[in-house]
Amino acid sequence: MPSLCAAELWRRSERWDLMGRDLFRLKDRHDAEYCLGPTHEEAITELLASQGHLSHKQLPLLLYQVTRKFRDEPRPRFGLLRGREFYMKDMYTFDTSEEAAHLTYQTVCQAYTRLFARLGLNCVQVQADTGNIGGKLSHEFQLPAEVGEDRLLVCGDCAFSANVETMEPGQTDCPQCHKGTLTESKGIEVGHTFYLGTKYSHIFNATFSNPQSKPVVAEMGCFGLGVTRILAAAIEVLSTEDAIHWPGLLAPYQVCILPPKRGSKVGHLEGLAEELCRSLGSAIPGLRGEVVLDDRTQLTIGKRLKDAGCLGYPYVIVVGQSAAEDLPRFEVRCQQSGETMFLSREGLMDL
Amino acid sequence: MPSLCAAELWRRSERWDLMGRDLFRLKDRHDAEYCLGPTHEEAITELLASQGHLSHKQLPLLLYQVTRKFRDEPRPRFGLLRGREFYMKDMYTFDTSEEAAHLTYQTVCQAYTRLFARLGLNCVQVQADTGNIGGKLSHEFQLPAEVGEDRLLVCGDCAFSANVETMEPGQTDCPQCHKGTLTESKGIEVGHTFYLGTKYSHIFNATFSNPQSKPVVAEMGCFGLGVTRILAAAIEVLSTEDAIHWPGLLAPYQVCILPPKRGSKVGHLEGLAEELCRSLGSAIPGLRGEVVLDDRTQLTIGKRLKDAGCLGYPYVIVVGQSAAEDLPRFEVRCQQSGETMFLSREGLMDL
């Protein structure tokens, strides 16, 4: 979907005015007006409507993209945590009925929950405001963190949790179990889901033909994951002062191999390091494409170890002095535990 | 690199005025001016300069991205061939000397030549104008095509070829061998390379320290591949009226498997189709991730075959009537040749 979104579409949904100064606006050489898409409800719904001939048999339809989004934030800050230009995975869903749309909504929320669990991020799904996107139901996925700008209320007795925005000011009793007390904490919003109903499909006439061949307006949902923000939030929550710790799945590479400095006493081991890089990547299925060689051998091992710490590879293998001995040993540094081990080649393969 | 580029950087390179109406311009909520980046010479050079402490040992440095670019074309047309928003792979290179920069320039041009050859696109490298990017030397990679908007002159006797823009009007004799006659043809520009010299590095003070620890301004090159346009150009050149033919490497999947229509006489073969999809993908290394199942089994085989033609899978395998026989046969359609074969399971594995 385009970054340059025609003003006309946004006027039809009334978001052209509603979004106010959060929307980046511009004109082309013919004075036609555009905004830089912060989300794409209008674009996708109009696209679907323009295709025509959608059958109920083709629903549910789930369409997604991962693209840059733009929002003229009044206070961009915390680097990638709140930027004006960022990557978002946004998905738009179309269903035959409110019931079917709720099922899709739950399925996607469950997928998001699993996704964050696999990343090792303890996210909380909280009730949220629908904001300018609109709709009938909304949840945020919040990563608890002191630096977080969202305030959450969590019940001590039941599963209730919500963004403060959705609550009465000063409310401390749980509105769900009516027993527990609500405790406030801070979070970083890393995902947001909306059940939209027919807000956009009605405006753009996105219909499907039902079994009786009558046109019916589709029920919609939209689902966002803040890709850039997940990276920044994960670093914020997992890292230490000294080194970046990535969730394993997000690390740029699992293993970084450092050959010796060119011209040093063990400089002749450069070939061994290269060979090790290739064989680790091919012998261990989980490491395919996950081993990188830092071949900047004009730099010292120390300088490259420091860079490796800044990049956050879970494992760094140094091919140095001890690899030149009769029984070659490789120095393996584990970023997570801070431990250093000396392993034989076989030991490496078992790691 | 950001899509939103600060006007200040573009004023320093004087391209803010030079680009005229081709540049999309906008203001943020604080009235600061930006353009939507059509390329990123300014951004990358300023970024490099801001890092400081670059050593000659770290050069050559080649930095690339694949992102959306924006150009307010006076006449956007031919769909993706000339859009105002498109994907480009752009690379910027930094070298210690003019000589080293020329070597880098040649290396990248050779890589581009190999890339187009692997795609099966007979591109021609022609001398080109440096346009608003500037610099000392430039080549375009042109894909000969009737729909192309560029006019090329190619010598019949030697390897000389150039964009008409770079030549004297009406010139018909080859300026290189002085013997051959120049013939005009049309092409689609799919790549563009520039040796920039120090145009940008001088303005932004992008320097490195030489072996004597003195700061020296870096020699730059920039290299673009029109990702979106390559897709469109390949289709334009290779396809027929009836079906899309992709270069093998660009096809969304190499093989599409069509299970029978749900509820049809052979509907029970759906599981067989799914199993075939999995085993083709795992048994044949080249097909890993390259086999897709069109599981829209509410649609007829005929409807899905038509869609497959529109998507341009090189091979379509139909699991239908003949797969239910004692000696199961699968209908295999080859998009390139238009042939249909009936193969056993073993035959498929040998395909």
XYZ file of C-alpha atoms in Angstrom, chain A residues 1-5 21-31 34 36 40 57-59 65-68 70 72-74 76 84-85 87 261 288 296 298-299, chain B residues 1-5 21-31 34 36 40 57-59 65-68 70 72-74 76 84-85 87 261 288 296 298-299:
78
model
C 0.000 0.000 0.000
C 1.307 3.450 -0.821
C 3.020 5.773 1.649
C 1.487 8.668 -0.289
C -2.239 8.410 0.490
C -1.460 17.728 13.220
C -0.444 14.085 13.695
C -0.817 13.623 9.952
C 2.060 14.611 7.654
C 0.434 16.402 4.689
C 1.810 17.479 1.344
C 0.831 18.522 -2.165
C 2.161 17.189 -5.444
C 3.120 19.303 -8.474
C -0.520 19.456 -9.546
C -1.600 20.713 -6.091
C -1.785 13.651 0.136
C 1.877 10.016 4.543
C -4.036 2.017 5.925
C -16.550 -18.310 0.380
C -13.417 -16.166 0.172
C -13.802 -14.858 3.733
C 2.117 -5.638 5.009
C 5.279 -4.553 6.802
C 6.044 -0.993 5.730
C 7.158 2.375 7.023
C 4.563 8.176 9.412
C 4.059 13.747 13.149
C 4.547 13.086 16.869
C 4.534 16.215 19.035
C 9.457 12.134 19.252
C 7.996 9.936 13.459
C 8.924 7.331 10.846
C 8.126 0.152 10.584
C 44.368 -9.725 13.708
C 22.097 -21.844 8.904
C 37.865 -6.732 9.732
C 42.957 -4.929 10.376
C 41.378 -4.324 13.803
C 17.970 6.028 6.054
C 14.869 8.119 6.574
C 12.202 8.808 3.972
C 11.732 12.222 5.579
C 14.942 14.086 4.719
C 9.290 20.069 -8.769
C 10.590 16.475 -8.872
C 11.039 16.658 -5.117
C 8.063 16.013 -2.830
C 8.269 18.675 -0.098
C 6.435 19.046 3.187
C 6.543 20.760 6.556
C 6.131 19.215 9.982
C 4.031 20.648 12.842
C 6.896 22.973 13.778
C 7.147 24.295 10.195
C 11.541 18.123 4.630
C 10.763 12.666 0.669
C 20.247 9.445 -0.171
C 42.041 0.630 6.788
C 38.238 0.576 6.914
C 37.896 1.543 3.244
C 19.603 -0.233 1.598
C 16.446 -1.344 -0.212
C 13.738 1.214 0.570
C 10.934 3.194 -0.995
C 9.774 9.192 -3.956
C 7.081 13.670 -8.167
C 7.176 12.525 -11.792
C 5.463 14.876 -14.230
C 3.784 8.710 -13.946
C 6.063 8.263 -8.024
C 6.739 5.861 -5.165
C 11.523 0.512 -4.311
C -12.382 -28.700 -5.640
C 12.667 -25.354 -0.383
C -8.894 -22.167 -2.089
C -14.077 -23.715 -2.766
C -13.049 -22.579 -6.280
